[in-house]
PDB file of C-alpha atoms in Angstrom:
ATOM      1  CA  MET Q   1     115.931  77.628  93.689  1.00 51.00           C
ATOM      2  CA  SER Q   2     116.384  77.505  97.463  1.00 71.00           C
ATOM      3  CA  LYS Q   3     113.590  78.556  99.832  1.00 95.00           C
ATOM      4  CA  LYS Q   4     114.206  81.750 101.831  1.00 98.00           C
ATOM      5  CA  VAL Q   5     113.077  82.705 105.385  1.00 98.00           C
ATOM      6  CA  LEU Q   6     113.201  86.177 106.955  1.00 98.00           C
ATOM      7  CA  ILE Q   7     113.904  86.827 110.606  1.00 98.00           C
ATOM      8  CA  ILE Q   8     112.963  90.242 111.748  1.00 98.00           C
ATOM      9  CA  SER Q   9     114.156  91.538 115.041  1.00 98.00           C
ATOM     10  CA  PHE Q  10     116.283  94.270 116.846  1.00 98.00           C
ATOM     11  CA  ASP Q  11     118.432  94.888 119.970  1.00 98.00           C
ATOM     12  CA  ASP Q  12     117.418  92.970 123.007  1.00 98.00           C
ATOM     13  CA  VAL Q  13     116.116  90.105 121.214  1.00 98.00           C
ATOM     14  CA  GLU Q  14     116.023  86.907 123.287  1.00 98.00           C
ATOM     15  CA  ASP Q  15     119.416  85.478 121.678  1.00 98.00           C
ATOM     16  CA  ILE Q  16     118.393  81.748 121.654  1.00 98.00           C
ATOM     17  CA  GLU Q  17     115.011  82.621 119.958  1.00 98.00           C
ATOM     18  CA  LEU Q  18     116.898  84.049 117.089  1.00 98.00           C
ATOM     19  CA  LEU Q  19     120.004  81.836 116.904  1.00 98.00           C
ATOM     20  CA  TYR Q  20     118.230  78.441 117.340  1.00 98.00           C
ATOM     21  CA  PRO Q  21     115.740  78.958 114.280  1.00 98.00           C
ATOM     22  CA  TYR Q  22     118.469  80.715 112.266  1.00 98.00           C
ATOM     23  CA  TYR Q  23     120.794  77.654 112.467  1.00 98.00           C
ATOM     24  CA  ARG Q  24     118.052  75.113 112.276  1.00 98.00           C
ATOM     25  CA  LEU Q  25     116.791  76.538 109.168  1.00 98.00           C
ATOM     26  CA  ILE Q  26     120.391  76.607 107.559  1.00 97.00           C
ATOM     27  CA  GLU Q  27     120.922  73.110 108.663  1.00 97.00           C
ATOM     28  CA  GLU Q  28     117.774  72.113 106.667  1.00 96.00           C
ATOM     29  CA  GLY Q  29     119.062  74.070 103.579  1.00 96.00           C
ATOM     30  CA  TYR Q  30     117.143  77.200 103.796  1.00 97.00           C
ATOM     31  CA  GLU Q  31     118.724  80.643 102.846  1.00 97.00           C
ATOM     32  CA  VAL Q  32     118.063  82.803 106.056  1.00 98.00           C
ATOM     33  CA  HIS Q  33     118.192  86.578 106.190  1.00 98.00           C
ATOM     34  CA  ILE Q  34     118.036  88.787 109.454  1.00 98.00           C
ATOM     35  CA  ALA Q  35     116.374  92.120 108.922  1.00 98.00           C
ATOM     36  CA  SER Q  36     116.301  95.022 111.482  1.00 98.00           C
ATOM     37  CA  LYS Q  37     116.313  98.745 111.700  1.00 98.00           C
ATOM     38  CA  ASN Q  38     119.632  99.063 110.078  1.00 97.00           C
ATOM     39  CA  ARG Q  39     122.235  96.832 108.603  1.00 97.00           C
ATOM     40  CA  GLY Q  40     125.215  95.924 110.709  1.00 97.00           C
ATOM     41  CA  VAL Q  41     124.889  94.101 114.009  1.00 98.00           C
ATOM     42  CA  ILE Q  42     122.038  93.494 116.541  1.00 98.00           C
ATOM     43  CA  LYS Q  43     123.029  92.515 120.098  1.00 98.00           C
ATOM     44  CA  GLY Q  44     120.751  90.117 122.109  1.00 98.00           C
ATOM     45  CA  LYS Q  45     119.728  90.269 125.701  1.00 97.00           C
ATOM     46  CA  HIS Q  46     122.577  87.841 126.864  1.00 97.00           C
ATOM     47  CA  GLY Q  47     125.449  89.627 124.784  1.00 96.00           C
ATOM     48  CA  TYR Q  48     125.373  87.645 121.558  1.00 97.00           C
ATOM     49  CA  GLU Q  49     125.744  89.665 118.413  1.00 97.00           C
ATOM     50  CA  MET Q  50     123.975  88.830 115.188  1.00 97.00           C
ATOM     51  CA  ARG Q  51     124.704  90.108 111.597  1.00 97.00           C
ATOM     52  CA  VAL Q  52     121.827  92.020 109.987  1.00 98.00           C
ATOM     53  CA  ASP Q  53     121.596  91.257 106.333  1.00 98.00           C
ATOM     54  CA  LEU Q  54     118.886  93.954 105.517  1.00 98.00           C
ATOM     55  CA  ALA Q  55     117.304  97.014 106.800  1.00 98.00           C
ATOM     56  CA  PHE Q  56     113.405  96.635 107.004  1.00 98.00           C
ATOM     57  CA  ASP Q  57     113.171  99.180 104.181  1.00 98.00           C
ATOM     58  CA  GLU Q  58     115.174  96.941 102.113  1.00 98.00           C
ATOM     59  CA  VAL Q  59     112.946  93.687 102.467  1.00 98.00           C
ATOM     60  CA  ASN Q  60     110.806  92.618  99.732  1.00 98.00           C
ATOM     61  CA  PRO Q  61     108.598  90.026 101.385  1.00 98.00           C
ATOM     62  CA  GLU Q  62     107.555  88.458  98.076  1.00 97.00           C
ATOM     63  CA  GLU Q  63     111.027  86.928  97.948  1.00 97.00           C
ATOM     64  CA  TYR Q  64     110.477  85.028 101.301  1.00 98.00           C
ATOM     65  CA  ASP Q  65     108.685  81.687 102.012  1.00 97.00           C
ATOM     66  CA  GLY Q  66     108.536  82.092 105.726  1.00 98.00           C
ATOM     67  CA  LEU Q  67     108.764  84.591 108.594  1.00 98.00           C
ATOM     68  CA  ILE Q  68     110.044  84.238 112.090  1.00 98.00           C
ATOM     69  CA  ILE Q  69     109.549  86.812 114.922  1.00 98.00           C
ATOM     70  CA  PRO Q  70     111.795  86.105 118.029  1.00 98.00           C
ATOM     71  CA  GLY Q  71     110.935  87.473 121.437  1.00 98.00           C
ATOM     72  CA  GLY Q  72     112.754  89.388 124.070  1.00 97.00           C
ATOM     73  CA  ARG Q  73     112.422  93.160 124.183  1.00 97.00           C
ATOM     74  CA  ALA Q  74     112.941  93.499 120.421  1.00 98.00           C
ATOM     75  CA  PRO Q  75     109.121  93.122 119.305  1.00 98.00           C
ATOM     76  CA  GLU Q  76     107.985  96.107 121.413  1.00 97.00           C
ATOM     77  CA  LYS Q  77     110.743  97.932 119.633  1.00 97.00           C
ATOM     78  CA  ILE Q  78     109.876  97.122 116.063  1.00 98.00           C
ATOM     79  CA  ARG Q  79     106.147  96.775 116.381  1.00 98.00           C
ATOM     80  CA  ILE Q  80     105.726 100.571 115.742  1.00 97.00           C
ATOM     81  CA  ILE Q  81     107.645 100.524 112.484  1.00 98.00           C
ATOM     82  CA  PRO Q  82     105.407 100.733 109.465  1.00 98.00           C
ATOM     83  CA  LYS Q  83     107.546  98.614 107.209  1.00 98.00           C
ATOM     84  CA  VAL Q  84     107.365  95.736 109.740  1.00 98.00           C
ATOM     85  CA  ILE Q  85     103.728  96.041 109.845  1.00 98.00           C
ATOM     86  CA  SER Q  86     103.550  95.753 106.033  1.00 98.00           C
ATOM     87  CA  ILE Q  87     105.972  92.839 106.000  1.00 98.00           C
ATOM     88  CA  VAL Q  88     103.839  90.940 108.481  1.00 98.00           C
ATOM     89  CA  ARG Q  89     100.505  91.733 106.788  1.00 98.00           C
ATOM     90  CA  HIS Q  90     102.096  90.465 103.372  1.00 98.00           C
ATOM     91  CA  PHE Q  91     102.795  87.037 105.010  1.00 98.00           C
ATOM     92  CA  PHE Q  92      99.281  86.818 106.328  1.00 97.00           C
ATOM     93  CA  GLU Q  93      97.476  87.893 103.100  1.00 97.00           C
ATOM     94  CA  ASN Q  94      99.548  85.445 101.200  1.00 98.00           C
ATOM     95  CA  ASP Q  95      99.228  82.280 103.411  1.00 97.00           C
ATOM     96  CA  LYS Q  96     102.936  82.065 104.071  1.00 98.00           C
ATOM     97  CA  PRO Q  97     104.152  80.498 107.373  1.00 98.00           C
ATOM     98  CA  ILE Q  98     104.768  83.058 110.197  1.00 98.00           C
ATOM     99  CA  ALA Q  99     106.302  81.791 113.464  1.00 98.00           C
ATOM    100  CA  ALA Q 100     106.382  84.211 116.507  1.00 98.00           C
ATOM    101  CA  ILE Q 101     107.655  83.157 119.964  1.00 98.00           C
ATOM    102  CA  CYS Q 102     107.557  84.674 123.432  1.00 98.00           C
ATOM    103  CA  HIS Q 103     106.860  88.513 122.954  1.00 98.00           C
ATOM    104  CA  GLY Q 104     106.855  88.154 119.145  1.00 98.00           C
ATOM    105  CA  PRO Q 105     103.111  88.134 119.088  1.00 98.00           C
ATOM    106  CA  GLN Q 106     103.309  91.788 120.047  1.00 98.00           C
ATOM    107  CA  VAL Q 107     104.228  92.548 116.406  1.00 98.00           C
ATOM    108  CA  LEU Q 108     101.185  90.447 115.321  1.00 98.00           C
ATOM    109  CA  ILE Q 109      98.925  92.473 117.561  1.00 98.00           C
ATOM    110  CA  SER Q 110     100.167  95.822 116.063  1.00 98.00           C
ATOM    111  CA  ALA Q 111      99.766  94.344 112.558  1.00 98.00           C
ATOM    112  CA  GLY Q 112      95.993  93.683 113.448  1.00 97.00           C
ATOM    113  CA  VAL Q 113      96.221  90.010 112.262  1.00 97.00           C
ATOM    114  CA  ILE Q 114      95.503  88.228 115.524  1.00 96.00           C
ATOM    115  CA  LYS Q 115      91.806  88.577 115.871  1.00 97.00           C
ATOM    116  CA  GLY Q 116      90.227  85.014 116.005  1.00 98.00           C
ATOM    117  CA  LYS Q 117      93.459  83.231 115.842  1.00 98.00           C
ATOM    118  CA  LYS Q 118      94.591  80.682 118.205  1.00 98.00           C
ATOM    119  CA  VAL Q 119      97.812  81.925 119.868  1.00 98.00           C
ATOM    120  CA  THR Q 120     100.177  81.454 122.726  1.00 98.00           C
ATOM    121  CA  SER Q 121     102.975  83.614 123.909  1.00 98.00           C
ATOM    122  CA  TYR Q 122     104.992  84.596 126.953  1.00 98.00           C
ATOM    123  CA  ILE Q 123     102.541  84.503 129.783  1.00 97.00           C
ATOM    124  CA  GLY Q 124     103.009  88.482 130.289  1.00 97.00           C
ATOM    125  CA  ILE Q 125     101.482  89.379 127.113  1.00 97.00           C
ATOM    126  CA  ARG Q 126      98.598  87.034 127.355  1.00 97.00           C
ATOM    127  CA  ASP Q 127      95.973  89.737 128.244  1.00 98.00           C
ATOM    128  CA  ASP Q 128      97.268  91.896 125.198  1.00 97.00           C
ATOM    129  CA  ILE Q 129      96.499  88.934 122.949  1.00 98.00           C
ATOM    130  CA  ILE Q 130      93.027  88.443 124.350  1.00 98.00           C
ATOM    131  CA  ALA Q 131      92.286  92.255 124.273  1.00 98.00           C
ATOM    132  CA  ALA Q 132      93.301  92.129 120.573  1.00 98.00           C
ATOM    133  CA  GLY Q 133      90.770  89.321 119.935  1.00 98.00           C
ATOM    134  CA  GLY Q 134      93.314  86.403 119.875  1.00 98.00           C
ATOM    135  CA  LEU Q 135      92.278  83.058 121.330  1.00 98.00           C
ATOM    136  CA  TYR Q 136      95.002  82.317 124.136  1.00 98.00           C
ATOM    137  CA  GLU Q 137      96.083  78.870 124.657  1.00 98.00           C
ATOM    138  CA  ASN Q 138      98.827  78.029 127.232  1.00 98.00           C
ATOM    139  CA  LYS Q 139     100.633  75.295 125.227  1.00 97.00           C
ATOM    140  CA  GLU Q 140     104.265  74.886 123.972  1.00 98.00           C
ATOM    141  CA  VAL Q 141     103.206  75.308 120.466  1.00 98.00           C
ATOM    142  CA  VAL Q 142     100.010  76.457 118.810  1.00 98.00           C
ATOM    143  CA  VAL Q 143      99.238  76.123 115.042  1.00 98.00           C
ATOM    144  CA  ASP Q 144      96.375  78.072 113.420  1.00 98.00           C
ATOM    145  CA  GLY Q 145      96.611  77.889 109.598  1.00 97.00           C
ATOM    146  CA  TYR Q 146      99.915  79.362 108.799  1.00 97.00           C
ATOM    147  CA  LEU Q 147     100.519  80.882 112.161  1.00 98.00           C
ATOM    148  CA  ILE Q 148     102.820  79.064 114.696  1.00 98.00           C
ATOM    149  CA  THR Q 149     103.260  80.586 118.144  1.00 98.00           C
ATOM    150  CA  SER Q 150     105.218  79.356 121.224  1.00 98.00           C
ATOM    151  CA  ARG Q 151     105.728  80.664 124.693  1.00 98.00           C
ATOM    152  CA  HIS Q 152     109.442  80.674 125.645  1.00 98.00           C
ATOM    153  CA  PRO Q 153     112.914  79.109 124.794  1.00 98.00           C
ATOM    154  CA  PRO Q 154     112.149  75.533 126.027  1.00 98.00           C
ATOM    155  CA  ASP Q 155     109.349  75.342 123.406  1.00 98.00           C
ATOM    156  CA  LEU Q 156     111.922  76.073 120.550  1.00 98.00           C
ATOM    157  CA  PRO Q 157     112.027  72.313 119.314  1.00 98.00           C
ATOM    158  CA  ALA Q 158     108.145  72.098 118.979  1.00 98.00           C
ATOM    159  CA  PHE Q 159     108.143  75.621 117.516  1.00 98.00           C
ATOM    160  CA  MET Q 160     110.657  74.824 114.728  1.00 98.00           C
ATOM    161  CA  ARG Q 161     109.279  71.313 114.201  1.00 98.00           C
ATOM    162  CA  GLU Q 162     105.845  72.891 113.221  1.00 98.00           C
ATOM    163  CA  PHE Q 163     107.398  75.823 111.419  1.00 98.00           C
ATOM    164  CA  LEU Q 164     109.467  73.428 109.172  1.00 98.00           C
ATOM    165  CA  LYS Q 165     106.314  71.331 108.607  1.00 97.00           C
ATOM    166  CA  LEU Q 166     104.542  74.311 107.058  1.00 96.00           C
ATOM    167  CA  LEU Q 167     107.629  75.561 105.130  1.00 96.00           C
ATOM    168  CA  LYS Q 168     107.885  72.105 103.386  1.00 93.00           C
ATOM    169  CA  LYS Q 169     104.390  71.931 102.237  1.00 88.00           C
TER     170      LYS Q 169
END
């Protein structure tokens, strides 16, 4: 039985923050699904189009071993969707790896799961993390239990290294 990873996103995602993890996971033998508001295609900030496998409402988080939340402008658009919040909370409540990069932690803030957690992000949402009770650290990757966070695209190698370590446990 192959391990499955879910990526949640929407239009205006930071393209490389979705594509790099997507292909890296496939390379490691994982089954990867992209979920968004609707099936079809989402378009990244830099014009790349990515196929959406599932609408958020179709996602059964129990089927997945890990969750990735890429950044860009997508997190601010999906953080208000109740199904997205329930997906994120499922992963936290069941100690499954969650990796959020750049603006991805905005979704964690809205899900109410960041308080007391060590987190990094794009510097522009540092104050939001602190206001939500997160313990901000300006490092390429921060791991706190099953939560992995990074700041921006140059951190992707460290981000995926740590996410893969947790998935393989």
